[in-house]
Short mmCIF file of N, CA and C in Angstrom, two decimals:
data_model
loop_
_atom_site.label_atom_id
_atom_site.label_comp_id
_atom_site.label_asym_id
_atom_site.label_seq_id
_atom_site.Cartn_x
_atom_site.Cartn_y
_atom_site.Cartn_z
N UNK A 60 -50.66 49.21 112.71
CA UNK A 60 -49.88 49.61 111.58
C UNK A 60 -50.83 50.13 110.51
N UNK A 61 -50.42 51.15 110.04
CA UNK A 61 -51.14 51.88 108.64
C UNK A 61 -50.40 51.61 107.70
N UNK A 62 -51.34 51.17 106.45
CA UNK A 62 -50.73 50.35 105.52
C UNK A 62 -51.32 51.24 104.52
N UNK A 63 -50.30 51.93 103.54
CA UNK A 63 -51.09 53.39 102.90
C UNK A 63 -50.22 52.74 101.00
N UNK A 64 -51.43 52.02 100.43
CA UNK A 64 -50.85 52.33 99.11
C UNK A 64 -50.92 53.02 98.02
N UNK A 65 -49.96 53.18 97.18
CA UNK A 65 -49.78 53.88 96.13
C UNK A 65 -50.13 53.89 94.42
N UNK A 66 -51.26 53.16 95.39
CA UNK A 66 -51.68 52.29 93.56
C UNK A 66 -51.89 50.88 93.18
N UNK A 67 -52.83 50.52 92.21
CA UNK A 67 -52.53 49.24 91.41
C UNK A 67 -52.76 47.88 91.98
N UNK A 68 -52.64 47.53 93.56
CA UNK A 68 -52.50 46.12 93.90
C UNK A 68 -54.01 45.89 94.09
N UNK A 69 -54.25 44.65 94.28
CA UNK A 69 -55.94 44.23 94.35
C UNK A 69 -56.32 44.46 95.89
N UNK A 70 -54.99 44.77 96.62
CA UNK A 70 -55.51 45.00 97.95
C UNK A 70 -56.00 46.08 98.16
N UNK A 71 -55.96 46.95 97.42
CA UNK A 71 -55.69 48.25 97.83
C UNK A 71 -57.86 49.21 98.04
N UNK A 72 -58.30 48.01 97.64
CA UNK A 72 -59.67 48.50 97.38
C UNK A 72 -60.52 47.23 97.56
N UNK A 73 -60.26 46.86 98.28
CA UNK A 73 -60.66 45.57 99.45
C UNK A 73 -61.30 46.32 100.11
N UNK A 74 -63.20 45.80 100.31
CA UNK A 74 -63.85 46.37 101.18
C UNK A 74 -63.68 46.38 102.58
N UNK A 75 -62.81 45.04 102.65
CA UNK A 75 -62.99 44.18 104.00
C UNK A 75 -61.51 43.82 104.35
N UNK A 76 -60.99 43.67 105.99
CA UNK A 76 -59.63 44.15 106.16
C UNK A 76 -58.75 42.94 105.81
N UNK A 77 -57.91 43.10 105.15
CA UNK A 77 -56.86 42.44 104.82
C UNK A 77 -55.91 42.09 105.44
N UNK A 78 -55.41 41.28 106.01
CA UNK A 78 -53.89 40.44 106.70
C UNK A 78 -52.89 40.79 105.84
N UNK A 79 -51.65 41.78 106.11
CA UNK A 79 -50.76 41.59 105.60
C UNK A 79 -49.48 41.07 106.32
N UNK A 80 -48.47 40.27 105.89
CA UNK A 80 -47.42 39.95 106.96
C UNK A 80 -46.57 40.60 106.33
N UNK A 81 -45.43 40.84 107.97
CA UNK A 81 -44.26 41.18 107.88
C UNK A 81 -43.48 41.81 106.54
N UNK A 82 -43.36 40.48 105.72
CA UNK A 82 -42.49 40.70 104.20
C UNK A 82 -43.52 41.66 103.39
N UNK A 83 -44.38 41.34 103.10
CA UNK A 83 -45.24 41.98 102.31
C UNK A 83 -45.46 43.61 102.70
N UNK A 84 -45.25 43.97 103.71
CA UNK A 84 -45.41 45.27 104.02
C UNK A 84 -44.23 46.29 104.10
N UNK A 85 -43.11 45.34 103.86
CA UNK A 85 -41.92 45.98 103.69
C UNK A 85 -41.04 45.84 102.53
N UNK A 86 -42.20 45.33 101.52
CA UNK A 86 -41.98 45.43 100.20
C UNK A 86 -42.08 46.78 99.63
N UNK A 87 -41.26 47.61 99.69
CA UNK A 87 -41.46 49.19 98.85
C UNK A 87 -41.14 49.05 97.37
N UNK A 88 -40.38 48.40 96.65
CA UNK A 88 -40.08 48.57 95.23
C UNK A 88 -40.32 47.38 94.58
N UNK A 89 -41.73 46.53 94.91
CA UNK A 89 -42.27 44.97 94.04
C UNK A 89 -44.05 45.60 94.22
N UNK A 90 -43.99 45.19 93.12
CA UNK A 90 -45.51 44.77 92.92
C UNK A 90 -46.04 43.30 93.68
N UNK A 91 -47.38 43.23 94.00
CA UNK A 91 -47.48 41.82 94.25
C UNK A 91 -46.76 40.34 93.36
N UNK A 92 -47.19 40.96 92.07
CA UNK A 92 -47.18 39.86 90.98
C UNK A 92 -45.73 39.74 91.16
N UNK A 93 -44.75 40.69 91.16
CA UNK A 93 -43.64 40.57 91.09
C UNK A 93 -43.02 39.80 92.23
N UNK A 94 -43.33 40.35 93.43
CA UNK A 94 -43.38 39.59 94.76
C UNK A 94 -43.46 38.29 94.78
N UNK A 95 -44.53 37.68 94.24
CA UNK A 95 -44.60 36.61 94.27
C UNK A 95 -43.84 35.54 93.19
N UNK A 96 -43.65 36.20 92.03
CA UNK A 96 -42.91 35.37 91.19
C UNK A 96 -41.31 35.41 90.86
N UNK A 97 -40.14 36.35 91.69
CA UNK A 97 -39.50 36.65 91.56
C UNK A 97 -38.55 35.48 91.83
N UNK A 98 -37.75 34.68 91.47
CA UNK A 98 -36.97 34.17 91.37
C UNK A 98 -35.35 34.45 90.99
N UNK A 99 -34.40 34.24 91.82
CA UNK A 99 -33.17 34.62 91.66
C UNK A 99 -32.25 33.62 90.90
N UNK A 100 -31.30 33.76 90.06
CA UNK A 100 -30.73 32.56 89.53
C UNK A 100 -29.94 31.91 90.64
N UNK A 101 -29.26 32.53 91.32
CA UNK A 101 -28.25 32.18 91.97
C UNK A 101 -29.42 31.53 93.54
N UNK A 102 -30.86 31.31 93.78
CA UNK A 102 -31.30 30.74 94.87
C UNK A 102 -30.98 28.91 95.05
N UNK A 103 -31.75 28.39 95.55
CA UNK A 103 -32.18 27.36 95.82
C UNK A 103 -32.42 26.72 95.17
N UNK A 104 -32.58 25.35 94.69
CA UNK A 104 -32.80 24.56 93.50
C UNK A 104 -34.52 24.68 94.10
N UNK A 105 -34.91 24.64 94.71
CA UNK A 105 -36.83 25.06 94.83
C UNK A 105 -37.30 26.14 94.48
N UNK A 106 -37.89 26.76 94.10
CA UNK A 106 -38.79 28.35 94.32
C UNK A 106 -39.05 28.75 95.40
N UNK A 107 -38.78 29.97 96.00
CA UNK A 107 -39.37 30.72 97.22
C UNK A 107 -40.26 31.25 96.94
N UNK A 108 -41.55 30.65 97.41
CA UNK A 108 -42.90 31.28 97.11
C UNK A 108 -43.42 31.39 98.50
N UNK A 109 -44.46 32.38 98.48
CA UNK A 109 -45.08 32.49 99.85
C UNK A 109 -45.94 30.83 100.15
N UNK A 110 -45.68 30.33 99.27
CA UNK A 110 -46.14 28.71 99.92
C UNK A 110 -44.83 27.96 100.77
N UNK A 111 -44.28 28.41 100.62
CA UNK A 111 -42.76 27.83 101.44
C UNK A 111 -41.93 28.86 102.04
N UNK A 112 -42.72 30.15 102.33
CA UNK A 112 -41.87 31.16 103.60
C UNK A 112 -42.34 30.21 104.94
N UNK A 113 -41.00 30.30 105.61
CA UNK A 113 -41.36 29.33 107.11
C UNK A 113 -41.78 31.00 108.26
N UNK A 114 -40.43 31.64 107.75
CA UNK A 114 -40.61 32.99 109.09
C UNK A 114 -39.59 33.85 108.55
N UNK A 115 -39.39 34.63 109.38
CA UNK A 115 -38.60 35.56 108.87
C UNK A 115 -37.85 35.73 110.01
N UNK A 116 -36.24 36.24 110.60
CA UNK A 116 -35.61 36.77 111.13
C UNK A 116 -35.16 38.47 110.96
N UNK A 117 -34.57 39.17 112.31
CA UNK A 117 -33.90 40.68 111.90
C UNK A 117 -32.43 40.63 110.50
N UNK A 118 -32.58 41.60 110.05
CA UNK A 118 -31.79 41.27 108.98
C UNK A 118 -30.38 41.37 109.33
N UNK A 119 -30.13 42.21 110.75
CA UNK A 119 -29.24 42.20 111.60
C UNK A 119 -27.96 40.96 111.29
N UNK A 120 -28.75 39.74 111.60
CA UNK A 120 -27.96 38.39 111.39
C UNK A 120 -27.61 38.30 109.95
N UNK A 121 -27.42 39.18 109.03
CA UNK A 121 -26.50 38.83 107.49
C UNK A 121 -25.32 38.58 107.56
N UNK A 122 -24.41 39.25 108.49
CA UNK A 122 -23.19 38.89 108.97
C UNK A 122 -22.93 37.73 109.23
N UNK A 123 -23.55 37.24 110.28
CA UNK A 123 -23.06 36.21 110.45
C UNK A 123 -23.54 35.06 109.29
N UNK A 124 -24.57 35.27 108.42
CA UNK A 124 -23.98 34.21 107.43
C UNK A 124 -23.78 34.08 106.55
N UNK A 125 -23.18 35.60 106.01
CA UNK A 125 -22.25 35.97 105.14
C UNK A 125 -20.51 35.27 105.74
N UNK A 126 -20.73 34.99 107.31
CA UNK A 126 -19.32 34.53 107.39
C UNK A 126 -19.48 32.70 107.06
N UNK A 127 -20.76 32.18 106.99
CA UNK A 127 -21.10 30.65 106.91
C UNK A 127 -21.59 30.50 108.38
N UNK A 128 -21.93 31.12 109.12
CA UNK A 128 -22.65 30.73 110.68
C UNK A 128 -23.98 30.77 110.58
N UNK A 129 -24.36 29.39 111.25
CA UNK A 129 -25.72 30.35 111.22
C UNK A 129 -26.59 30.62 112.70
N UNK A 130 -26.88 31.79 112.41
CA UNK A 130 -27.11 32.62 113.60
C UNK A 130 -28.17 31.63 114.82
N UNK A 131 -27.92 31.88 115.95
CA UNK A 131 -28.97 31.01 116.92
C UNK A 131 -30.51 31.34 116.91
N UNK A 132 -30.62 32.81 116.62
CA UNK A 132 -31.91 33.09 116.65
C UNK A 132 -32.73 31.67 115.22
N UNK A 133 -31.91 31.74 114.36
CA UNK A 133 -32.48 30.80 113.30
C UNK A 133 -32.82 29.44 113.39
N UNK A 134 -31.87 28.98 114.29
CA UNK A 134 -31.77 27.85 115.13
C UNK A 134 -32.91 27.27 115.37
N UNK A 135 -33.00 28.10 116.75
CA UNK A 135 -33.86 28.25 117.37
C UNK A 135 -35.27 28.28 116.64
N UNK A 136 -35.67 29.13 115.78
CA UNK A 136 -36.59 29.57 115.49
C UNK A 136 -36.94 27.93 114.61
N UNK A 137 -36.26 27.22 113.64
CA UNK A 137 -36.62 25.88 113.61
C UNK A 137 -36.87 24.63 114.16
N UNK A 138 -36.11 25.05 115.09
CA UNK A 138 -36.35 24.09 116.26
C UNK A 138 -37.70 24.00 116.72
N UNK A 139 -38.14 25.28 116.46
CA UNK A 139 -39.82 25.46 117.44
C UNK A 139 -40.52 24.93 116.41
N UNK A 140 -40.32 24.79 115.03
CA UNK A 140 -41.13 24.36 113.73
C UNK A 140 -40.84 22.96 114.18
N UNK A 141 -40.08 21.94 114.95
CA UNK A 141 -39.57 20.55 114.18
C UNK A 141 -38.54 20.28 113.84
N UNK A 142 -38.05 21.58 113.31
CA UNK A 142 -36.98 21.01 112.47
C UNK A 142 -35.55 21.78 112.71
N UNK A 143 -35.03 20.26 113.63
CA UNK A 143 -33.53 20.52 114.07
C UNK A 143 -32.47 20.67 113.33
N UNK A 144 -31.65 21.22 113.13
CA UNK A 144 -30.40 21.48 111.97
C UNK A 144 -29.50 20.49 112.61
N UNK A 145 -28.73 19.50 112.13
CA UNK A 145 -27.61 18.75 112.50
C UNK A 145 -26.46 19.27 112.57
N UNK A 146 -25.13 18.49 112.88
CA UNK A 146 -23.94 19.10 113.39
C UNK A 146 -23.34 19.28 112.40
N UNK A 147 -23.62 19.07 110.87
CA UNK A 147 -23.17 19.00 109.39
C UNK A 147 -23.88 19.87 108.55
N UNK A 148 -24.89 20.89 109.43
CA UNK A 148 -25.80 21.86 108.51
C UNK A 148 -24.33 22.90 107.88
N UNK A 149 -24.56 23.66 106.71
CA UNK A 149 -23.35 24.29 106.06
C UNK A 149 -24.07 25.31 105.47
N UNK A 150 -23.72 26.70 105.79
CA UNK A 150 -24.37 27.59 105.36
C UNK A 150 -23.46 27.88 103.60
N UNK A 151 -24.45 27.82 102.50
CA UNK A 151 -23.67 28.34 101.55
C UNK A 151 -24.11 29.91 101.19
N UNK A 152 -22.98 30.60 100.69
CA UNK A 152 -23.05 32.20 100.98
C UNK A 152 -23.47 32.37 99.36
N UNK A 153 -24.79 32.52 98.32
CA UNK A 153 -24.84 32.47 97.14
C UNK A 153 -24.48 33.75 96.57
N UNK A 154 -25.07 34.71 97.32
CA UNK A 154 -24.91 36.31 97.27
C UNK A 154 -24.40 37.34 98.32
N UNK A 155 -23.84 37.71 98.74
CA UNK A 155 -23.26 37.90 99.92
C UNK A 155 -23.86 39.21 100.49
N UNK A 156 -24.22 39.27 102.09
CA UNK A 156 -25.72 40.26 102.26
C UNK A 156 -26.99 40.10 101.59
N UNK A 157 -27.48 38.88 100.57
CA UNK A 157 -28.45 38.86 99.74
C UNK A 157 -29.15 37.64 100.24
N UNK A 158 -27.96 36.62 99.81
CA UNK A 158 -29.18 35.40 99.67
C UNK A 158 -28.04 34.40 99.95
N UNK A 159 -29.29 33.30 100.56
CA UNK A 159 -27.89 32.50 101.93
C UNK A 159 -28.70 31.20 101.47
N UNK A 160 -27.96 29.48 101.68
CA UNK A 160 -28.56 28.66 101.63
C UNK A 160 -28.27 27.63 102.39
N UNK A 161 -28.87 27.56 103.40
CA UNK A 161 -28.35 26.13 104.64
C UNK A 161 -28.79 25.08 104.22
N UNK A 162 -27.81 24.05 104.07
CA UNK A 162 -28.05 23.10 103.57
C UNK A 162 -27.68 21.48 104.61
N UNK A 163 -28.37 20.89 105.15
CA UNK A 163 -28.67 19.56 105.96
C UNK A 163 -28.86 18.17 105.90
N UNK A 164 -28.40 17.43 105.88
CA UNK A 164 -28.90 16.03 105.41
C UNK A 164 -30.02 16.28 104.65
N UNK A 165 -30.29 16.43 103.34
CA UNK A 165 -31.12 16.40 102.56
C UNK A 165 -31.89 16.96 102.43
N UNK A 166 -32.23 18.23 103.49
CA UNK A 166 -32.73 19.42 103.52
C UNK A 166 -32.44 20.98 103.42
N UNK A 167 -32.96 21.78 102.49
CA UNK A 167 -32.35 22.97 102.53
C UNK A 167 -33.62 24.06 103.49
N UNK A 168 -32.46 25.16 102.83
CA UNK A 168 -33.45 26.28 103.34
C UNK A 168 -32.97 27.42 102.78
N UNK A 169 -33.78 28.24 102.09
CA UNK A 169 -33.11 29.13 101.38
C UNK A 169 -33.89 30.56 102.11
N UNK A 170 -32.52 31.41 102.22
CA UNK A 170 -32.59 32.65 103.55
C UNK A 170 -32.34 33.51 102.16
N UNK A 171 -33.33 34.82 102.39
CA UNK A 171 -33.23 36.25 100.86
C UNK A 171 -33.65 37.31 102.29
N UNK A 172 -33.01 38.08 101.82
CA UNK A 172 -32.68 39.79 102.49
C UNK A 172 -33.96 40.00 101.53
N UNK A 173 -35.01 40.28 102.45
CA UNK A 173 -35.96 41.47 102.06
C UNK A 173 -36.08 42.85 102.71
N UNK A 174 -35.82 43.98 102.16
CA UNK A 174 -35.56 44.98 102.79
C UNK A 174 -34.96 44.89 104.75
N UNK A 175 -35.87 44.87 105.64
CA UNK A 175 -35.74 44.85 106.66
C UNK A 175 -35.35 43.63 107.63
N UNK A 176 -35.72 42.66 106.95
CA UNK A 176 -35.55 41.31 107.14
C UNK A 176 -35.26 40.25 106.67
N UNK A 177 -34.39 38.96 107.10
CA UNK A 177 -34.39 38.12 106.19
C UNK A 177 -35.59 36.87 106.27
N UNK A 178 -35.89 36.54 105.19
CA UNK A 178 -37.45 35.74 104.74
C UNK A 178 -36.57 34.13 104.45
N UNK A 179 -37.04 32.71 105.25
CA UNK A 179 -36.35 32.06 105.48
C UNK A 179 -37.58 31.35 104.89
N UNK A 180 -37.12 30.50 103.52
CA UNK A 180 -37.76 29.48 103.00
C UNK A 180 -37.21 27.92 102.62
N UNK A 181 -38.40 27.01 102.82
CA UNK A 181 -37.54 25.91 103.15
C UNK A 181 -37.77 25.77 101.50
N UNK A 182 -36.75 24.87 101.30
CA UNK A 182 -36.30 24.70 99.51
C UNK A 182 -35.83 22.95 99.67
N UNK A 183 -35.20 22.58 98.52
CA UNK A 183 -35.19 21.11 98.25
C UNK A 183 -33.73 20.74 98.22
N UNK A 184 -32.82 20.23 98.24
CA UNK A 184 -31.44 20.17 97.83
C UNK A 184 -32.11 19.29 96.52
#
């Protein structure tokens, strides 16, 4: 992947090669700073910071939890972390196509539509 920027970030004039993931490269309209500190009113009672992105899924699955489902790929994809969702997990719909929050015996997880994908962070109830 060619990663071609347009200015301004501290990456951008890095002698030495830089790791970028997934979210970060399909950030077209955030600055880093912004990226990282952006907070939604309507999220998670935690902050989604890149200290608490778990993974990301296709953004494909908004549907389904815009209807309150939550999709198997997501499932799944926690399951491989540890962490099983119970038969009482409840998807709440905060923004609809935007921003999603599964919520578990005492665990959340707060799901945000970033451009191409959705960015699945675990949060606090």
């Amino acid at each position: 992947m060619r990663v071609i920027s347009e200015g301004g970030g501290s990456l951008a004039r890095s002698p030495r090669p830089v790791c970028i993931d997934s979210i970060q490269a399909t950030q077209t309209c955030t600055t880093e700073s912004q990226h990282a500190l952006y907070r939604s009113p309507t999220a998670c009672s935690s902050a989604a910071t890149a200290d608490n992105l778990l993974f990301s899924v296709p953004v494909a699955h908004a549907e389904e939890l815009d209807h309150q489902l939550i999709p198997d790929l997501l499932r799944h994809r926690l399951e491989r972390r540890g962490d099983r969702l119970g038969t009482l997990a409840q998807v709440e719909v905060r923004d609809p196509g935007r921003l999603w929050c599964i919520c578990d015996e005492g665990r959340s997880y707060s799901i945000r539509k970033l451009t191409a994908r959705l960015a699945v962070y675990l949060g606090a109830s």
